[in-house]
Coordinates of C-alpha atoms in Angstrom, one line a residue:
Chain A
X1203 CA -165.3 -62.6 -41.6
X1204 CA -165.8 -58.7 -41.1
X1205 CA -164.4 -57.1 -37.7
X1206 CA -167.7 -56.8 -35.8
X1207 CA -168.1 -60.8 -36.6
X1208 CA -164.4 -61.6 -35.0
X1209 CA -165.3 -59.3 -31.9
X1210 CA -168.5 -61.3 -31.4
X1211 CA -166.3 -64.7 -31.7
X1212 CA -163.9 -63.4 -29.7
X1213 CA -166.2 -62.4 -27.0
X1214 CA -167.9 -65.5 -27.1
X1215 CA -164.9 -67.5 -26.1
X1216 CA -164.4 -64.7 -23.3
X1217 CA -162.0 -62.0 -24.7
X1218 CA -162.9 -59.1 -22.3
X1219 CA -161.1 -56.6 -24.5
X1220 CA -162.8 -57.9 -27.5
X1221 CA -166.4 -57.2 -25.5
X1222 CA -165.0 -53.3 -24.2
X1223 CA -164.8 -52.5 -28.2
X1224 CA -168.4 -53.7 -28.5
X1225 CA -169.2 -51.8 -25.7
X1226 CA -167.7 -48.8 -27.3
X1227 CA -169.6 -49.4 -30.6
X1228 CA -173.1 -49.8 -28.8
X1229 CA -172.6 -48.0 -25.2
X1230 CA -174.1 -44.4 -26.5
X1231 CA -176.9 -46.0 -28.7
X1232 CA -178.1 -48.0 -25.4
X1233 CA -177.8 -45.1 -22.9
X1234 CA -179.6 -42.7 -25.2
X1235 CA -182.4 -45.2 -25.6
X1236 CA -182.6 -46.0 -22.0
X1237 CA -182.5 -42.3 -21.1
X1238 CA -185.6 -41.6 -23.3
X1239 CA -187.5 -43.8 -22.1
X1240 CA -186.9 -43.4 -18.2
X1241 CA -186.4 -39.6 -18.3
X1242 CA -183.5 -40.3 -15.9
X1243 CA -179.6 -40.1 -16.0
X1244 CA -178.7 -42.2 -13.2
X1245 CA -181.2 -44.9 -13.9
X1246 CA -180.2 -44.7 -18.1
X1247 CA -176.7 -45.1 -16.9
X1248 CA -177.5 -48.4 -14.7
X1249 CA -180.0 -49.7 -17.2
X1250 CA -176.9 -49.3 -19.8
X1251 CA -174.5 -51.5 -17.7
X1252 CA -177.3 -53.7 -16.6
X1253 CA -177.9 -54.4 -20.0
X1254 CA -174.2 -55.0 -21.5
X1255 CA -173.5 -57.3 -18.2
X1256 CA -176.4 -59.4 -19.4
X1257 CA -175.0 -59.2 -23.0
X1258 CA -172.1 -60.8 -22.0
X1259 CA -173.6 -63.5 -20.3
X1260 CA -175.9 -64.3 -23.3
X1261 CA -173.5 -63.8 -25.9
X1262 CA -172.7 -67.8 -26.2
X1263 CA -175.9 -68.4 -27.4
X1264 CA -175.9 -65.3 -30.0
X1265 CA -175.9 -66.5 -33.5
X1266 CA -175.9 -64.4 -36.3
X1267 CA -176.6 -67.4 -38.8
X1268 CA -180.2 -66.7 -37.8
X1269 CA -180.1 -63.6 -39.5
X1270 CA -179.7 -61.7 -36.1
X1271 CA -177.9 -58.6 -35.5
X1272 CA -175.6 -58.2 -32.5
X1273 CA -177.1 -54.4 -32.6
X1274 CA -180.8 -55.8 -32.3
X1275 CA -179.5 -58.4 -29.6
X1276 CA -178.5 -55.7 -27.4
X1277 CA -181.2 -53.4 -27.8
X1278 CA -183.7 -56.5 -26.9
X1279 CA -182.0 -57.0 -23.6
X1280 CA -182.3 -53.5 -23.0
X1281 CA -185.9 -53.2 -24.1
X1282 CA -186.7 -56.0 -21.4
X1283 CA -184.5 -54.3 -18.8
X1284 CA -186.5 -51.2 -19.8
X1285 CA -189.8 -53.3 -19.4
X1286 CA -188.6 -54.8 -16.0
X1287 CA -188.3 -51.3 -14.9
X1288 CA -191.6 -50.1 -16.0
X1289 CA -193.5 -52.9 -14.4
X1290 CA -191.7 -51.8 -11.0
X1291 CA -192.5 -48.4 -11.4
X1292 CA -196.2 -49.1 -11.9
X1293 CA -196.0 -51.3 -8.9
X1294 CA -194.5 -48.6 -6.7
X1295 CA -196.3 -45.5 -8.2
X1296 CA -197.3 -43.9 -5.3
X1297 CA -194.0 -44.3 -3.6
X1298 CA -192.1 -43.0 -6.3
X1299 CA -194.5 -40.1 -6.6
X1300 CA -193.7 -39.0 -2.9
X1301 CA -189.8 -39.6 -3.6
X1302 CA -189.8 -37.4 -6.8
X1303 CA -191.3 -34.7 -4.6
X1304 CA -188.8 -35.0 -1.7
X1305 CA -185.8 -36.2 -3.9
X1306 CA -185.9 -33.8 -6.5
X1307 CA -182.3 -34.2 -7.3
X1308 CA -182.5 -37.6 -8.2
X1309 CA -184.7 -36.6 -11.3
X1310 CA -182.1 -34.9 -14.2
X1311 CA -184.0 -32.4 -16.1
X1312 CA -182.9 -33.6 -19.6
X1313 CA -185.9 -31.6 -20.8
X1314 CA -183.9 -28.8 -21.5
X1315 CA -185.1 -28.7 -25.3
X1316 CA -188.9 -27.8 -25.8
X1317 CA -188.9 -29.8 -29.0
X1318 CA -188.2 -32.8 -27.7
X1319 CA -190.3 -32.6 -24.7
X1320 CA -193.2 -32.2 -26.8
X1321 CA -192.3 -35.1 -28.8
X1322 CA -191.5 -37.3 -25.8
X1323 CA -194.7 -36.1 -24.3
X1324 CA -196.6 -37.3 -27.2
X1325 CA -194.7 -40.8 -27.2
X1326 CA -195.3 -41.3 -23.7
X1327 CA -199.2 -41.4 -24.8
X1328 CA -198.6 -44.5 -27.0
X1329 CA -198.3 -47.9 -25.4
X1330 CA -195.1 -49.8 -24.7
X1331 CA -194.5 -51.4 -27.8
X1332 CA -195.4 -48.5 -29.8
X1333 CA -193.0 -46.3 -28.1
X1334 CA -190.2 -48.8 -28.8
X1335 CA -190.9 -49.0 -32.2
X1336 CA -191.3 -45.6 -33.2
X1337 CA -187.7 -45.0 -30.7
X1338 CA -186.3 -47.9 -32.8
X1339 CA -187.4 -47.2 -36.0
X1340 CA -187.4 -42.9 -36.4
X1341 CA -184.7 -42.0 -33.6
X1342 CA -182.5 -45.1 -33.5
X1343 CA -183.3 -46.2 -37.6
X1344 CA -182.7 -49.7 -37.4
X1345 CA -183.9 -51.8 -39.9
X1346 CA -187.5 -53.4 -40.2
X1347 CA -185.5 -57.0 -39.6
X1348 CA -184.1 -56.0 -36.3
X1349 CA -186.7 -54.1 -35.0
X1350 CA -189.1 -57.2 -35.4
X1351 CA -186.5 -59.8 -33.8
X1352 CA -186.3 -56.8 -30.8
X1353 CA -190.3 -56.5 -30.5
X1354 CA -190.7 -60.5 -31.4
X1355 CA -193.2 -59.2 -34.4
X1356 CA -192.7 -60.3 -38.0
X1357 CA -191.3 -57.4 -40.4
X1358 CA -194.2 -57.2 -42.4
X1359 CA -196.3 -56.5 -38.9
X1360 CA -193.6 -54.1 -38.0
X1361 CA -193.9 -51.8 -41.3
X1362 CA -197.8 -51.7 -40.9
X1363 CA -197.5 -50.7 -37.1
X1364 CA -195.0 -48.3 -37.5
X1365 CA -196.7 -46.6 -40.1
X1366 CA -200.0 -46.1 -38.3
X1367 CA -198.3 -45.2 -35.1
X1368 CA -196.2 -42.3 -37.1
X1369 CA -199.8 -41.1 -38.4
X1370 CA -201.2 -41.5 -34.9
X1371 CA -197.9 -39.6 -33.4
X1372 CA -198.2 -37.0 -35.8
X1373 CA -202.0 -36.2 -34.6
X1374 CA -200.1 -36.4 -31.2
X1375 CA -198.0 -34.1 -31.8
X1376 CA -200.8 -31.5 -33.3
X1377 CA -202.7 -31.9 -30.1
X1378 CA -199.8 -30.7 -28.1
X1379 CA -198.7 -27.9 -30.3
X1380 CA -202.2 -26.3 -30.6
Chain B
X825 CA -195.4 -29.1 -38.4
X826 CA -195.8 -32.2 -37.0
X827 CA -193.0 -34.2 -39.5
X828 CA -190.4 -31.1 -38.8
X829 CA -191.1 -31.3 -34.8
X830 CA -190.3 -35.0 -35.2
X831 CA -187.1 -34.4 -37.1
X832 CA -185.7 -32.2 -34.7
X833 CA -186.6 -34.3 -31.8
X834 CA -184.7 -36.7 -33.8
X835 CA -181.6 -34.5 -34.0
X836 CA -182.1 -33.7 -30.4
X837 CA -182.2 -37.5 -29.5
X838 CA -179.5 -38.3 -31.4
X839 CA -177.4 -35.7 -29.8
X840 CA -178.3 -36.6 -26.2
X841 CA -175.3 -36.0 -24.1
X842 CA -173.7 -39.2 -22.3
X843 CA -172.8 -38.4 -18.7
X844 CA -168.9 -38.1 -17.7
X845 CA -169.1 -41.4 -15.7
X846 CA -170.3 -44.0 -18.3
X847 CA -167.8 -42.2 -20.9
X848 CA -164.9 -42.7 -18.4
X849 CA -165.6 -45.4 -16.1
X850 CA -168.8 -47.4 -17.6
X851 CA -166.3 -49.9 -19.3
X852 CA -163.9 -49.9 -16.5
X853 CA -166.3 -50.6 -13.7
X854 CA -168.4 -53.3 -15.9
X855 CA -165.2 -54.8 -16.8
X856 CA -164.7 -56.0 -13.0
X857 CA -168.3 -57.5 -13.2
X858 CA -167.9 -59.6 -15.8
X859 CA -167.1 -63.0 -15.0
X860 CA -164.7 -65.4 -16.7
X861 CA -166.7 -67.4 -19.4
X862 CA -164.3 -70.4 -18.9
X863 CA -165.2 -73.6 -20.8
X864 CA -168.1 -75.2 -19.1
X865 CA -166.6 -78.8 -18.4
X866 CA -169.3 -79.8 -16.1
X867 CA -172.3 -78.6 -18.1
X868 CA -170.3 -80.3 -21.0
X869 CA -169.8 -84.1 -19.6
X870 CA -173.3 -83.7 -17.9
X871 CA -174.8 -82.8 -21.1
X872 CA -173.0 -85.7 -22.9
X873 CA -174.2 -88.1 -19.8
X874 CA -177.7 -86.9 -20.6
X875 CA -177.6 -87.5 -24.2
X876 CA -175.7 -90.7 -24.0
X877 CA -178.7 -92.0 -21.5
X878 CA -181.1 -90.5 -23.7
X879 CA -180.0 -92.4 -26.8
X880 CA -179.2 -95.8 -24.5
X881 CA -182.8 -95.6 -23.3
X882 CA -184.0 -94.9 -27.1
X883 CA -182.0 -98.0 -28.0
X884 CA -183.1 -100.0 -25.2
X885 CA -186.4 -99.5 -26.3
X886 CA -185.9 -100.1 -29.9
X887 CA -184.4 -103.5 -29.2
X888 CA -187.1 -104.4 -26.8
X889 CA -189.5 -103.4 -29.1
X890 CA -188.2 -105.2 -32.2
X891 CA -187.7 -108.1 -29.7
X892 CA -191.3 -108.7 -29.5
X893 CA -191.6 -110.7 -32.8
X894 CA -188.7 -112.8 -31.8
X895 CA -189.5 -116.6 -32.0
X896 CA -187.6 -118.9 -29.7
X897 CA -184.3 -120.0 -30.8
X898 CA -183.4 -116.2 -32.2
X899 CA -181.0 -114.0 -31.2
X900 CA -183.3 -111.4 -29.5
X901 CA -185.4 -113.8 -28.2
X902 CA -184.0 -113.4 -24.8
X903 CA -184.7 -110.1 -24.7
X904 CA -188.4 -110.5 -25.2
X905 CA -188.0 -113.1 -22.3
X906 CA -186.0 -110.6 -20.2
X907 CA -188.5 -107.7 -20.7
X908 CA -191.5 -110.2 -19.6
X909 CA -189.8 -111.2 -16.5
X910 CA -189.0 -106.9 -15.6
X911 CA -192.6 -106.9 -16.1
X912 CA -193.8 -109.7 -14.2
X913 CA -191.1 -108.9 -11.3
X914 CA -192.2 -105.6 -11.3
X915 CA -195.9 -105.9 -11.0
X916 CA -196.0 -109.7 -9.6
X917 CA -198.2 -110.6 -12.2
X918 CA -196.6 -113.8 -14.1
X919 CA -199.9 -114.6 -16.3
X920 CA -198.9 -112.5 -19.4
X921 CA -195.4 -114.2 -19.3
X922 CA -197.0 -118.1 -18.6
X923 CA -199.4 -117.1 -21.8
X924 CA -196.7 -116.1 -23.7
X925 CA -194.4 -118.4 -23.2
X926 CA -197.2 -121.4 -23.5
X927 CA -198.1 -119.8 -26.9
X928 CA -194.6 -119.9 -27.7
X929 CA -194.6 -123.5 -27.0
X930 CA -197.8 -124.6 -28.9
X931 CA -196.3 -122.4 -31.8
X932 CA -192.7 -124.0 -31.9
X933 CA -194.4 -127.4 -31.6
X934 CA -196.0 -127.0 -35.2
X935 CA -192.8 -126.0 -36.6
X936 CA -189.9 -128.6 -37.8
X937 CA -187.5 -126.9 -35.9
X938 CA -185.9 -128.6 -32.7
X939 CA -184.0 -125.5 -31.3
X940 CA -187.4 -123.5 -31.3
X941 CA -189.2 -126.1 -29.1
X942 CA -186.6 -127.0 -26.8
X943 CA -185.7 -123.3 -26.1
X944 CA -189.6 -122.6 -25.6
X945 CA -190.4 -125.3 -23.4
X946 CA -186.9 -124.6 -21.2
X947 CA -188.4 -120.6 -20.7
X948 CA -192.0 -122.0 -19.9
X949 CA -190.8 -124.1 -17.3
X950 CA -188.4 -121.1 -15.8
X951 CA -191.3 -118.9 -15.8
X952 CA -193.4 -121.4 -13.9
X953 CA -191.0 -122.0 -11.6
X954 CA -190.6 -118.3 -11.0
X955 CA -194.0 -117.5 -10.7
X956 CA -194.6 -120.4 -8.4
X957 CA -192.2 -119.3 -6.3
X958 CA -193.5 -116.2 -5.9
X959 CA -197.4 -116.7 -5.9
X960 CA -196.5 -118.9 -2.8
X961 CA -197.1 -116.6 0.2
X962 CA -199.4 -114.3 -2.0
X963 CA -203.1 -114.0 -2.7
X964 CA -203.1 -114.4 -6.2
X965 CA -202.2 -118.5 -6.2
X966 CA -206.0 -118.9 -7.5
X967 CA -205.2 -116.8 -10.5
X968 CA -202.0 -119.0 -11.1
X969 CA -204.0 -122.1 -11.0
X970 CA -206.6 -120.8 -13.3
X971 CA -203.7 -119.8 -15.4
X972 CA -202.2 -123.0 -15.5
X973 CA -205.5 -124.3 -16.5
X974 CA -206.5 -122.3 -19.1
X975 CA -202.4 -123.3 -20.3
X976 CA -203.0 -127.0 -20.1
X977 CA -206.0 -126.7 -21.9
X978 CA -204.4 -125.2 -24.9
X979 CA -201.5 -127.6 -24.8
X980 CA -204.1 -130.5 -24.5
X981 CA -206.2 -129.1 -27.8
X982 CA -202.8 -128.9 -29.8
X983 CA -201.9 -132.4 -29.0
X984 CA -205.4 -133.4 -30.1
X985 CA -204.4 -131.9 -33.5
X986 CA -202.0 -134.4 -34.1
X987 CA -198.6 -132.5 -33.2
X988 CA -195.2 -134.3 -34.4
X989 CA -193.7 -132.6 -31.1
X990 CA -196.3 -134.9 -29.0
X991 CA -193.3 -135.9 -26.4
X992 CA -192.5 -131.8 -26.2
X993 CA -196.1 -131.3 -25.4
X994 CA -197.2 -134.0 -23.1
X995 CA -194.0 -132.7 -20.8
X996 CA -195.0 -129.2 -20.7
X997 CA -198.7 -130.5 -19.7
X998 CA -196.7 -132.5 -16.8
X999 CA -194.9 -129.6 -16.2
X1000 CA -198.2 -127.4 -15.6
X1001 CA -200.1 -130.3 -14.0
X1002 CA -196.9 -130.6 -11.1
X1003 CA -196.8 -126.7 -10.8
X1004 CA -200.6 -126.7 -9.9
X1005 CA -200.4 -129.5 -7.8
X1006 CA -197.3 -128.0 -6.0
X1007 CA -199.4 -124.9 -5.4
X1008 CA -202.3 -126.5 -4.0
X1009 CA -200.6 -128.4 -1.9
X1010 CA -198.8 -125.7 -0.6
X1011 CA -202.1 -123.5 -0.1
X1012 CA -203.5 -126.9 1.5
X1013 CA -200.8 -127.0 3.8
X1014 CA -201.0 -123.1 4.8
X1015 CA -204.8 -123.8 5.1
X1016 CA -203.7 -126.9 7.7
X1017 CA -201.1 -125.1 9.5
X1018 CA -203.4 -121.8 10.1
X1019 CA -206.1 -124.5 11.6
X1020 CA -203.4 -125.9 13.8
X1021 CA -202.7 -122.6 15.1
X1022 CA -206.1 -121.9 15.5
X1023 CA -206.8 -125.0 17.7
X1024 CA -203.4 -124.4 19.7
X1025 CA -204.4 -121.2 20.6
X1026 CA -207.9 -122.3 21.8
X1027 CA -206.3 -124.8 23.6
X1028 CA -204.0 -122.7 25.5
X1029 CA -207.3 -120.4 26.5

């Protein structure tokens, strides 16, 4: 049994220190994933923490026997929270727009770098599923199986979709860059 | 060009700075919020109880189903009779139970085993008695009489065939007639009583 499996087993039995080690293994990945999609440091922090709280609660149901990885399990929870946030954001779009203008300090300018700004702008033009697939595949370098389990598709479909999205993205970046 | 941009963006993504808060306080803050994961005894007991109940229900169902082919005198015959009784009591309809017991008497009459006919006869008498008591005050007395007529007819036909258990068949015919006449008597008593009540009321007026 590898070290991570031992940590998972201990955490499943209620060992908080073991869960702390799991947290340390994944929090940076989850944070940057959340930050990229929310473009807001505080929000990304909150979603990241909420993700691990949910992971703790759901951990007893996690099983490696079904071929799942803990990384995919954690990312799936983070993705669901991002989808919830995105829905709420759409519902209160006008409200949020006013907030942005009046409370500029809440929005963290993480777009210091021009390159990621261009790429994010292009990625944000994709639909939610495409955004998730490209981030997980290209930036986080997750395996096809892991992405498939996160987005609820089969591995073959993810592979085909990834190829198409990359082509689409290259086109969008080209347009942005002109 | 776009490939280079993607590569560059990826590097920037991977180097996303993690805020001080989450770096130093993320875990301690989260640790406090984590609930204890004690063993869920209640869940376990409830789960076991539900599983046990489901198994019990399945087992009962299986026994009742397999008992449907049981013949008088067999071990499962009691289960069959009990299932019919439960149905009759729940619905108030004794027709099916009476018919089945009567059929069993006829079938047992053709068999050399004495245990079977005795058992079938006893259950037929029991169901007649129970049905009679239950239909006494209900509007289904006519249906009950009709059911008894049908059974009597069946017994007589069996008798005409020349059964070895003639004595038993005669006994169940007598039982059937007795039940019918008692129901009729109770019915006419009830009618007479109603008429007397009405006359009494008129007299008062």
